[in-house]
């Protein structure tokens, strides 16, 4: 089974990047399931129902979440519906939905889990529970025989946290992929017990920007010390970052992993 995990889709440029790359990439790499980080889809915060439908039509099968998932209440019924393939963080207090869902795509059954890191959680809209304890509870409650693969998304601030959860789940998850910082790390690998891991997969959207935001709207914070409003960058070069993982369906373990980065 080939699973593609797309990094943070950052606003309209991110959607455009998915539209540019995903259809042909899905065919080229014989991809069975496409998962995407959706917390930044609509103007950088949350995902609207219209944008949800657009990305579904472009070929995204499953959506993970982060600290901005709760920004748009129109998505709450989707998060709560077990038949809709969108999950928010499982350890965020009062976030709609369970934070994990079973999704069947092309005959492949995945358990998809979203988690928030400790530091992000302190600044999110709601407080969070310990992510390691949360994933332990989920895995204790769910029968491994019910799934072909387990995909865990860890949306966090510190690289150290993202590395730790990879090793913590090595041999228990098929894929553990980090995101949130929008800059890809150079460490995609299959860990010793068979879990594909990458600390941060990166983002989709504007390349000539500060994580998708205009440099001009960020510089005064660093140079002059006063708060400014983020302005999304919509011009210049584009980027598309994703992680491709092949999983042995008999064992649920990863056999190969590749970070794919396209710039134009």
Short mmCIF file of C-alpha atoms in Angstrom, two decimals:
data_model
loop_
_atom_site.label_atom_id
_atom_site.label_comp_id
_atom_site.label_asym_id
_atom_site.label_seq_id
_atom_site.Cartn_x
_atom_site.Cartn_y
_atom_site.Cartn_z
CA UNK A 1 0.00 0.00 0.00
CA UNK A 2 1.31 3.44 -0.94
CA UNK A 3 0.34 6.29 1.41
CA UNK A 4 1.01 9.94 0.57
CA UNK A 5 1.05 12.48 3.41
CA UNK A 6 0.86 16.12 2.26
CA UNK A 7 2.30 18.81 4.55
CA UNK A 8 0.38 21.87 5.79
CA UNK A 9 -1.79 23.17 2.94
CA UNK A 10 -1.29 26.89 3.50
CA UNK A 11 -4.28 28.93 2.30
CA UNK A 12 -5.16 29.48 -1.37
CA UNK A 13 -1.58 29.06 -2.64
CA UNK A 14 -1.47 25.70 -0.86
CA UNK A 15 -4.65 24.54 -2.54
CA UNK A 16 -3.23 25.68 -5.88
CA UNK A 17 -0.07 23.67 -5.19
CA UNK A 18 -2.11 20.55 -4.48
CA UNK A 19 -4.05 21.11 -7.70
CA UNK A 20 -0.80 21.51 -9.65
CA UNK A 21 0.96 18.41 -8.35
CA UNK A 22 -1.35 15.82 -6.80
CA UNK A 23 -3.32 14.46 -9.79
CA UNK A 24 -0.24 13.49 -11.80
CA UNK A 25 1.77 12.42 -8.73
CA UNK A 26 -0.99 10.07 -7.63
CA UNK A 27 -0.83 8.28 -10.96
CA UNK A 28 2.96 8.38 -11.26
CA UNK A 29 3.57 6.87 -7.81
CA UNK A 30 0.57 4.51 -7.81
CA UNK A 31 -0.76 6.05 -4.60
CA UNK A 32 -3.59 4.28 -2.77
CA UNK A 33 -4.39 6.83 -0.04
CA UNK A 34 -3.73 10.58 0.22
CA UNK A 35 -3.67 12.27 3.64
CA UNK A 36 -3.21 16.04 4.08
CA UNK A 37 -2.70 18.42 7.00
CA UNK A 38 -5.69 20.78 6.83
CA UNK A 39 -5.39 23.21 9.75
CA UNK A 40 -4.17 26.12 7.55
CA UNK A 41 -6.34 25.57 4.47
CA UNK A 42 -8.72 28.54 4.65
CA UNK A 43 -6.85 31.84 4.96
CA UNK A 44 -4.29 30.14 7.18
CA UNK A 45 -6.70 29.15 9.97
CA UNK A 46 -8.99 26.15 9.82
CA UNK A 47 -10.79 24.62 6.85
CA UNK A 48 -14.12 25.77 5.43
CA UNK A 49 -16.64 23.34 4.01
CA UNK A 50 -16.09 24.74 0.52
CA UNK A 51 -12.34 24.21 0.72
CA UNK A 52 -12.89 20.75 2.19
CA UNK A 53 -14.96 19.82 -0.85
CA UNK A 54 -12.40 21.35 -3.23
CA UNK A 55 -9.56 19.30 -1.79
CA UNK A 56 -11.66 16.15 -1.83
CA UNK A 57 -12.30 16.71 -5.53
CA UNK A 58 -8.56 17.18 -6.09
CA UNK A 59 -7.91 13.73 -4.64
CA UNK A 60 -7.27 14.17 -0.91
CA UNK A 61 -8.84 11.23 0.93
CA UNK A 62 -8.16 12.04 4.60
CA UNK A 63 -7.42 15.22 6.58
CA UNK A 64 -5.47 15.67 9.82
CA UNK A 65 -5.59 18.69 12.13
CA UNK A 66 -3.71 21.00 14.45
CA UNK A 67 -4.17 23.96 16.76
CA UNK A 68 -6.13 25.92 14.11
CA UNK A 69 -8.57 23.09 13.34
CA UNK A 70 -11.16 24.61 15.67
CA UNK A 71 -11.03 28.07 14.04
CA UNK A 72 -14.07 27.57 11.77
CA UNK A 73 -17.14 26.16 13.47
CA UNK A 74 -18.73 25.18 10.17
CA UNK A 75 -16.33 22.20 10.15
CA UNK A 76 -17.45 20.91 13.56
CA UNK A 77 -20.21 18.60 12.22
CA UNK A 78 -17.66 17.07 9.83
CA UNK A 79 -15.22 16.45 12.68
CA UNK A 80 -17.99 14.81 14.70
CA UNK A 81 -19.25 12.61 11.85
CA UNK A 82 -17.50 9.20 11.86
CA UNK A 83 -18.13 8.87 8.13
CA UNK A 84 -16.32 12.10 7.22
CA UNK A 85 -12.52 11.65 6.81
CA UNK A 86 -11.41 14.63 8.91
CA UNK A 87 -9.80 14.41 12.35
CA UNK A 88 -8.78 17.06 14.84
CA UNK A 89 -6.19 16.50 17.58
CA UNK A 90 -7.18 13.60 19.83
CA UNK A 91 -5.61 15.20 22.91
CA UNK A 92 -7.12 18.69 22.52
CA UNK A 93 -9.80 19.25 25.15
CA UNK A 94 -13.31 19.63 23.73
CA UNK A 95 -12.17 19.53 20.11
CA UNK A 96 -15.12 18.14 18.16
CA UNK A 97 -14.83 14.49 17.21
CA UNK A 98 -12.72 11.69 18.66
CA UNK A 99 -9.37 12.74 17.16
CA UNK A 100 -9.02 9.47 15.30
CA UNK A 101 -11.07 7.69 12.66
CA UNK A 102 -11.07 4.58 10.52
CA UNK A 103 -11.04 5.42 6.84
CA UNK A 104 -11.38 2.95 3.97
CA UNK A 105 -9.97 4.06 0.60
CA UNK A 106 -9.60 1.78 -2.41
CA UNK A 107 -10.13 -1.23 -0.19
CA UNK A 108 -7.40 -0.16 2.26
CA UNK A 109 -8.45 0.45 5.87
CA UNK A 110 -6.46 3.01 7.83
CA UNK A 111 -6.66 4.24 11.38
CA UNK A 112 -5.66 7.92 11.27
CA UNK A 113 -4.77 9.80 14.47
CA UNK A 114 -3.90 13.48 15.04
CA UNK A 115 -2.00 14.68 18.10
CA UNK A 116 -0.77 18.05 19.36
CA UNK A 117 2.63 18.57 20.93
CA UNK A 118 2.97 20.01 24.43
CA UNK A 119 4.19 23.47 23.42
CA UNK A 120 1.58 24.01 20.73
CA UNK A 121 -1.07 22.87 23.18
CA UNK A 122 -0.23 25.63 25.68
CA UNK A 123 -1.04 28.24 23.04
CA UNK A 124 -3.94 26.48 21.33
CA UNK A 125 -7.58 27.44 21.77
CA UNK A 126 -8.03 24.60 24.27
CA UNK A 127 -5.59 22.86 26.62
CA UNK A 128 -4.33 19.38 25.74
CA UNK A 129 -3.66 16.05 27.39
CA UNK A 130 -0.30 14.30 27.23
CA UNK A 131 0.07 13.07 23.62
CA UNK A 132 1.97 9.89 24.51
CA UNK A 133 -0.61 8.87 27.09
CA UNK A 134 -3.37 9.71 24.62
CA UNK A 135 -1.99 7.51 21.84
CA UNK A 136 -1.43 4.68 24.33
CA UNK A 137 -5.11 4.81 25.31
CA UNK A 138 -6.23 4.82 21.67
CA UNK A 139 -4.06 1.87 20.72
CA UNK A 140 -5.12 -0.09 23.80
CA UNK A 141 -8.76 0.36 22.83
CA UNK A 142 -8.45 -0.41 19.11
CA UNK A 143 -7.89 -3.91 17.68
CA UNK A 144 -4.92 -3.96 15.25
CA UNK A 145 -6.75 -6.58 13.19
CA UNK A 146 -9.29 -3.92 12.17
CA UNK A 147 -6.74 -1.95 10.12
CA UNK A 148 -4.20 -2.35 7.35
CA UNK A 149 -2.14 0.63 8.50
CA UNK A 150 -1.89 3.18 11.31
CA UNK A 151 -1.02 6.77 10.41
CA UNK A 152 -0.16 9.13 13.28
CA UNK A 153 0.26 12.86 12.69
CA UNK A 154 2.11 14.85 15.35
CA UNK A 155 1.56 18.60 15.07
CA UNK A 156 4.18 20.15 17.30
CA UNK A 157 6.66 22.92 17.97
CA UNK A 158 9.81 21.14 19.08
CA UNK A 159 11.78 18.79 16.83
CA UNK A 160 12.73 16.82 19.94
CA UNK A 161 9.08 15.99 20.64
CA UNK A 162 8.54 14.90 17.05
CA UNK A 163 11.60 12.65 17.15
CA UNK A 164 10.62 11.11 20.49
CA UNK A 165 7.11 10.13 19.40
CA UNK A 166 8.54 8.47 16.30
CA UNK A 167 10.72 6.19 18.39
CA UNK A 168 7.96 5.78 20.99
CA UNK A 169 5.63 4.37 18.32
CA UNK A 170 8.28 2.49 16.33
CA UNK A 171 6.84 -0.93 15.53
CA UNK A 172 3.33 0.10 16.57
CA UNK A 173 2.49 2.63 13.84
CA UNK A 174 2.99 2.40 10.10
CA UNK A 175 3.71 6.12 9.75
CA UNK A 176 4.50 8.88 12.26
CA UNK A 177 4.81 12.23 10.52
CA UNK A 178 5.36 15.64 12.06
CA UNK A 179 4.27 19.05 10.83
CA UNK A 180 3.46 22.61 12.01
CA UNK A 181 6.70 24.47 11.25
CA UNK A 182 6.25 24.41 7.45
CA UNK A 183 9.97 23.72 6.85
CA UNK A 184 10.92 20.16 5.84
CA UNK A 185 13.56 18.31 7.82
CA UNK A 186 16.14 16.03 6.18
CA UNK A 187 15.43 12.89 8.20
CA UNK A 188 12.78 10.79 6.45
CA UNK A 189 13.52 7.15 7.30
CA UNK A 190 12.11 3.79 8.26
CA UNK A 191 12.94 3.31 11.94
CA UNK A 192 14.43 0.01 13.19
CA UNK A 193 11.10 -1.65 14.04
CA UNK A 194 9.34 -0.65 10.82
CA UNK A 195 7.73 2.76 11.36
CA UNK A 196 8.21 5.43 8.69
CA UNK A 197 9.09 8.73 10.34
CA UNK A 198 9.84 12.33 9.41
CA UNK A 199 10.22 15.14 11.93
CA UNK A 200 8.52 17.79 9.74
CA UNK A 201 7.23 17.21 6.23
CA UNK A 202 7.01 20.92 5.33
CA UNK A 203 4.19 22.86 3.67
CA UNK A 204 2.37 23.47 0.40
CA UNK A 205 2.06 27.06 -0.81
CA UNK A 206 4.29 30.09 -1.16
CA UNK A 207 8.05 29.48 -1.07
CA UNK A 208 9.15 33.13 -1.12
CA UNK A 209 7.59 33.84 2.26
CA UNK A 210 7.90 33.33 6.00
CA UNK A 211 6.03 30.03 6.31
CA UNK A 212 3.42 31.28 3.84
CA UNK A 213 3.25 34.84 5.21
CA UNK A 214 4.65 37.99 3.55
CA UNK A 215 8.11 38.90 4.83
CA UNK A 216 7.02 42.54 5.15
CA UNK A 217 4.32 41.65 7.66
CA UNK A 218 6.72 39.66 9.85
CA UNK A 219 9.91 41.74 9.83
CA UNK A 220 8.65 44.53 12.16
CA UNK A 221 8.18 41.99 14.96
CA UNK A 222 11.85 41.06 14.84
CA UNK A 223 13.33 44.42 13.94
CA UNK A 224 11.12 46.83 15.89
CA UNK A 225 9.48 44.63 18.51
CA UNK A 226 5.83 45.36 17.83
CA UNK A 227 3.01 43.02 16.86
CA UNK A 228 1.74 43.00 13.27
CA UNK A 229 -1.01 41.22 11.40
CA UNK A 230 0.00 38.30 9.20
CA UNK A 231 -0.56 38.87 5.48
CA UNK A 232 -0.56 35.78 3.29
CA UNK A 233 1.90 35.68 0.40
CA UNK A 234 0.21 34.85 -2.90
CA UNK A 235 2.97 35.64 -5.43
CA UNK A 236 6.39 34.24 -6.28
CA UNK A 237 7.63 30.68 -6.30
CA UNK A 238 5.53 27.78 -5.04
CA UNK A 239 6.35 24.60 -3.15
CA UNK A 240 4.75 21.21 -2.56
CA UNK A 241 6.07 18.94 0.21
CA UNK A 242 4.88 15.43 0.87
CA UNK A 243 5.94 12.08 2.32
CA UNK A 244 5.44 8.87 0.34
CA UNK A 245 5.38 5.67 2.39
CA UNK A 246 5.02 2.08 1.20
CA UNK A 247 3.44 -0.21 3.79
CA UNK A 248 3.32 -4.01 3.92
CA UNK A 249 -0.37 -4.71 4.51
CA UNK A 250 0.31 -8.08 6.14
CA UNK A 251 2.46 -6.57 8.89
CA UNK A 252 1.40 -2.91 8.87
CA UNK A 253 5.05 -1.91 8.75
CA UNK A 254 6.70 0.52 6.37
CA UNK A 255 9.04 -0.86 3.73
CA UNK A 256 10.20 2.43 2.21
CA UNK A 257 9.85 6.18 2.65
CA UNK A 258 10.56 9.13 0.37
CA UNK A 259 10.22 12.87 0.94
CA UNK A 260 9.04 14.54 -2.28
CA UNK A 261 9.61 18.27 -2.67
CA UNK A 262 8.60 20.18 -5.78
CA UNK A 263 9.39 23.86 -6.40
CA UNK A 264 8.32 26.01 -9.35
#
